[in-house]
């Protein structure tokens, strides 16, 4: 479903999504309260595209309240605001993705499919902004990775995730196949209990991991 206080935005997203045979737009909402009401009425909704700034109840508060609803949809925050503070708030609120409204239709469709399949999505520029903010917020609380029992190669992959590299860049950097990188990333997320690669990246920073020069 689509939650945005601008009718033109809702109509535009709906047109893009409805053009795809594997995506069904179940509902739309003009504010966070309407979003919550729609989700409670229809437990089949898998993904919600949610604007941050909406009347009655904003997107971040609505995302937090969704967490208490059984079988709640995964949330993708879609906004014109690219301030990394919003990104951190969105992640803390439970969002699985964050896209800027200037993103392409291809990026929007890819994000919906990725999140519907259980993944998480952040653009490279947003991931970089999040990591920069974490690094600049003062002394980082150091964590010990020993308890996670990562292999040496998994630690290498986590290090590069912390540097903001995507899977293709990690594959080239470590001279690995894409399928091998995907396996290592999945293992890293599972072993560290990271919901997505952004949380894994933050963990890498907290562990003091840094890629070789």
CSV table of C-alpha atoms in Angstrom, one decimal:
chain,number,residue,atom,x,y,z
A,1,UNK,CA,0.0,0.0,0.0
A,2,UNK,CA,1.0,3.6,-0.4
A,3,UNK,CA,0.8,6.3,2.3
A,4,UNK,CA,1.5,9.9,1.3
A,5,UNK,CA,-0.4,13.1,1.9
A,6,UNK,CA,-0.1,14.2,-1.7
A,7,UNK,CA,-2.6,12.6,-4.1
A,8,UNK,CA,-0.3,13.1,-7.1
A,9,UNK,CA,2.4,11.1,-5.4
A,10,UNK,CA,0.1,8.3,-4.5
A,11,UNK,CA,-1.3,8.2,-8.1
A,12,UNK,CA,2.2,8.3,-9.6
A,13,UNK,CA,3.5,5.4,-7.4
A,14,UNK,CA,0.3,3.5,-8.0
A,15,UNK,CA,0.6,3.8,-11.8
A,16,UNK,CA,4.2,2.5,-11.7
A,17,UNK,CA,3.3,-0.4,-9.3
A,18,UNK,CA,0.1,-1.4,-11.1
A,19,UNK,CA,2.1,-1.8,-14.4
A,20,UNK,CA,3.8,-4.9,-12.9
A,21,UNK,CA,2.0,-8.2,-13.1
A,22,UNK,CA,3.5,-9.4,-9.8
A,23,UNK,CA,2.5,-6.3,-7.7
A,24,UNK,CA,-1.0,-5.5,-6.5
A,25,UNK,CA,-1.8,-2.1,-4.9
A,26,UNK,CA,-4.2,-3.0,-2.1
A,27,UNK,CA,-4.9,0.5,-0.6
A,28,UNK,CA,-3.6,4.0,-0.2
A,29,UNK,CA,-3.6,6.5,2.7
A,30,UNK,CA,-3.2,10.2,3.2
A,31,UNK,CA,-1.8,10.0,6.7
A,32,UNK,CA,-0.3,7.6,9.2
A,33,UNK,CA,-3.6,6.9,11.0
A,34,UNK,CA,-5.3,5.9,7.7
A,35,UNK,CA,-2.2,3.7,7.1
A,36,UNK,CA,-2.6,1.8,10.4
A,37,UNK,CA,-6.4,1.4,9.9
A,38,UNK,CA,-5.9,-0.1,6.4
A,39,UNK,CA,-3.2,-2.5,7.6
A,40,UNK,CA,-5.5,-3.7,10.4
A,41,UNK,CA,-8.3,-4.2,7.9
A,42,UNK,CA,-6.2,-6.1,5.4
A,43,UNK,CA,-3.5,-8.5,6.8
A,44,UNK,CA,-2.5,-9.5,3.3
A,45,UNK,CA,-0.5,-6.2,2.7
A,46,UNK,CA,3.2,-7.2,2.4
A,47,UNK,CA,4.8,-3.8,1.8
A,48,UNK,CA,3.9,-0.2,2.7
A,49,UNK,CA,5.5,2.8,1.0
A,50,UNK,CA,5.4,5.5,3.7
A,51,UNK,CA,6.1,9.2,3.5
A,52,UNK,CA,7.8,10.7,6.6
A,53,UNK,CA,5.9,14.0,6.8
A,54,UNK,CA,2.2,13.4,6.9
A,55,UNK,CA,-0.6,15.0,8.9
A,56,UNK,CA,-2.4,13.4,11.9
A,57,UNK,CA,0.4,10.8,12.3
A,58,UNK,CA,3.8,11.0,10.6
A,59,UNK,CA,5.5,8.1,8.9
A,60,UNK,CA,8.0,7.4,11.6
A,61,UNK,CA,5.4,7.2,14.3
A,62,UNK,CA,3.2,5.1,12.1
A,63,UNK,CA,6.1,2.7,11.4
A,64,UNK,CA,6.7,2.3,15.1
A,65,UNK,CA,3.0,1.5,15.7
A,66,UNK,CA,3.0,-1.0,12.9
A,67,UNK,CA,5.5,-3.1,14.8
A,68,UNK,CA,2.8,-3.9,17.3
A,69,UNK,CA,0.4,-5.2,14.6
A,70,UNK,CA,0.6,-9.0,13.8
A,71,UNK,CA,1.7,-9.7,10.3
A,72,UNK,CA,2.4,-6.0,9.7
A,73,UNK,CA,3.9,-5.1,6.3
A,74,UNK,CA,7.5,-4.3,5.8
A,75,UNK,CA,8.0,-0.5,5.5
A,76,UNK,CA,9.9,1.4,2.9
A,77,UNK,CA,10.2,5.1,3.8
A,78,UNK,CA,9.9,7.2,0.7
A,79,UNK,CA,10.6,10.9,1.1
A,80,UNK,CA,12.1,14.1,-0.4
A,81,UNK,CA,14.2,14.6,2.7
A,82,UNK,CA,17.7,13.0,2.4
A,83,UNK,CA,18.9,14.2,5.8
A,84,UNK,CA,20.7,11.2,7.3
A,85,UNK,CA,19.0,11.9,10.7
A,86,UNK,CA,15.8,10.8,9.1
A,87,UNK,CA,17.4,7.6,7.9
A,88,UNK,CA,18.6,6.7,11.3
A,89,UNK,CA,15.2,7.5,12.8
A,90,UNK,CA,13.6,5.3,10.1
A,91,UNK,CA,15.9,2.4,10.8
A,92,UNK,CA,15.3,2.7,14.5
A,93,UNK,CA,11.5,2.8,13.8
A,94,UNK,CA,11.7,-0.6,12.1
A,95,UNK,CA,11.8,0.5,8.4
A,96,UNK,CA,13.2,-2.1,6.0
A,97,UNK,CA,14.0,0.3,3.2
A,98,UNK,CA,14.6,4.0,2.6
A,99,UNK,CA,14.2,5.7,-0.8
A,100,UNK,CA,14.2,9.2,-2.0
A,101,UNK,CA,11.3,10.4,-4.1
A,102,UNK,CA,13.8,11.3,-6.9
A,103,UNK,CA,14.7,7.6,-7.2
A,104,UNK,CA,13.8,6.0,-10.6
A,105,UNK,CA,10.8,3.8,-11.2
A,106,UNK,CA,13.3,0.9,-11.5
A,107,UNK,CA,14.7,1.6,-8.1
A,108,UNK,CA,11.2,1.8,-6.6
A,109,UNK,CA,10.1,-1.6,-8.1
A,110,UNK,CA,13.4,-3.2,-7.1
A,111,UNK,CA,12.9,-1.9,-3.5
A,112,UNK,CA,9.4,-3.3,-3.3
A,113,UNK,CA,10.4,-6.7,-4.5
A,114,UNK,CA,13.5,-6.9,-2.3
A,115,UNK,CA,11.6,-5.9,0.8
A,116,UNK,CA,8.7,-8.2,0.0
A,117,UNK,CA,11.2,-11.1,-0.3
A,118,UNK,CA,12.5,-10.3,3.2
A,119,UNK,CA,15.5,-8.2,2.3
A,120,UNK,CA,16.3,-4.6,3.1
A,121,UNK,CA,17.1,-1.7,0.8
A,122,UNK,CA,19.1,1.5,1.1
A,123,UNK,CA,20.6,3.5,-1.8
A,124,UNK,CA,24.4,3.7,-1.8
A,125,UNK,CA,24.3,7.5,-1.0
A,126,UNK,CA,22.0,6.9,1.9
A,127,UNK,CA,24.1,4.1,3.3
A,128,UNK,CA,27.2,6.3,3.1
A,129,UNK,CA,25.4,9.1,4.9
A,130,UNK,CA,24.3,6.7,7.7
A,131,UNK,CA,27.8,5.4,8.2
A,132,UNK,CA,29.3,8.9,8.1
A,133,UNK,CA,26.9,10.0,10.8
A,134,UNK,CA,27.6,7.0,13.0
A,135,UNK,CA,31.4,7.7,12.7
A,136,UNK,CA,30.9,11.4,13.5
A,137,UNK,CA,28.6,11.1,16.5
A,138,UNK,CA,31.5,10.9,19.0
A,139,UNK,CA,33.3,7.9,20.6
A,140,UNK,CA,32.0,4.6,19.3
A,141,UNK,CA,31.2,1.9,21.8
A,142,UNK,CA,33.5,-0.9,20.9
A,143,UNK,CA,32.0,-4.4,20.5
A,144,UNK,CA,33.8,-7.8,20.5
A,145,UNK,CA,33.1,-9.9,17.4
A,146,UNK,CA,34.5,-13.1,19.0
A,147,UNK,CA,31.1,-14.2,20.2
A,148,UNK,CA,29.7,-14.2,16.7
A,149,UNK,CA,32.3,-16.8,15.5
A,150,UNK,CA,32.8,-15.3,12.1
A,151,UNK,CA,35.3,-17.0,9.8
A,152,UNK,CA,38.3,-14.9,8.5
A,153,UNK,CA,36.6,-14.5,5.2
A,154,UNK,CA,33.3,-13.5,6.8
A,155,UNK,CA,35.2,-10.9,8.8
A,156,UNK,CA,36.7,-9.6,5.5
A,157,UNK,CA,33.2,-9.3,4.1
A,158,UNK,CA,31.8,-7.5,7.2
A,159,UNK,CA,34.7,-5.1,7.0
A,160,UNK,CA,33.8,-4.1,3.5
A,161,UNK,CA,30.1,-3.9,4.3
A,162,UNK,CA,31.2,-1.4,7.0
A,163,UNK,CA,33.1,0.6,4.3
A,164,UNK,CA,29.8,0.9,2.4
A,165,UNK,CA,30.6,-1.5,-0.5
A,166,UNK,CA,27.9,-3.3,-2.3
A,167,UNK,CA,28.1,-7.0,-3.2
A,168,UNK,CA,29.6,-6.4,-6.6
A,169,UNK,CA,32.3,-4.2,-5.2
A,170,UNK,CA,33.0,-6.8,-2.4
A,171,UNK,CA,33.3,-9.5,-5.0
A,172,UNK,CA,35.9,-7.5,-7.0
A,173,UNK,CA,37.8,-6.5,-3.9
A,174,UNK,CA,38.1,-10.0,-2.5
A,175,UNK,CA,38.3,-11.8,-6.0
A,176,UNK,CA,35.2,-13.9,-5.2
A,177,UNK,CA,32.2,-14.9,-7.2
A,178,UNK,CA,28.9,-13.0,-6.7
A,179,UNK,CA,27.2,-16.2,-5.3
A,180,UNK,CA,30.0,-16.7,-2.8
A,181,UNK,CA,29.7,-13.1,-1.6
A,182,UNK,CA,26.0,-13.5,-1.2
A,183,UNK,CA,26.5,-16.6,0.9
A,184,UNK,CA,29.1,-14.8,3.1
A,185,UNK,CA,26.8,-11.8,3.5
A,186,UNK,CA,23.9,-14.0,4.5
A,187,UNK,CA,26.2,-15.8,7.0
A,188,UNK,CA,27.4,-12.5,8.5
A,189,UNK,CA,23.8,-11.2,8.9
A,190,UNK,CA,22.7,-14.5,10.5
A,191,UNK,CA,25.7,-14.9,12.9
A,192,UNK,CA,25.6,-11.3,14.0
A,193,UNK,CA,21.9,-11.1,14.3
A,194,UNK,CA,21.9,-8.1,12.0
A,195,UNK,CA,18.5,-7.5,10.4
A,196,UNK,CA,20.1,-5.9,7.3
A,197,UNK,CA,23.4,-4.8,5.9
A,198,UNK,CA,23.1,-1.3,7.3
A,199,UNK,CA,23.0,-2.7,10.9
A,200,UNK,CA,25.9,-5.0,9.9
A,201,UNK,CA,27.8,-2.0,8.7
A,202,UNK,CA,27.2,-0.2,12.0
A,203,UNK,CA,28.4,-3.3,13.9
A,204,UNK,CA,31.6,-3.2,11.8
A,205,UNK,CA,32.3,0.4,12.8
A,206,UNK,CA,31.6,-0.5,16.4
A,207,UNK,CA,34.0,-3.4,16.2
A,208,UNK,CA,36.7,-1.1,14.8
A,209,UNK,CA,37.0,-2.9,11.5
A,210,UNK,CA,38.5,-0.9,8.7
A,211,UNK,CA,39.5,-2.0,5.2
A,212,UNK,CA,43.2,-2.0,4.1
A,213,UNK,CA,44.3,1.1,2.4
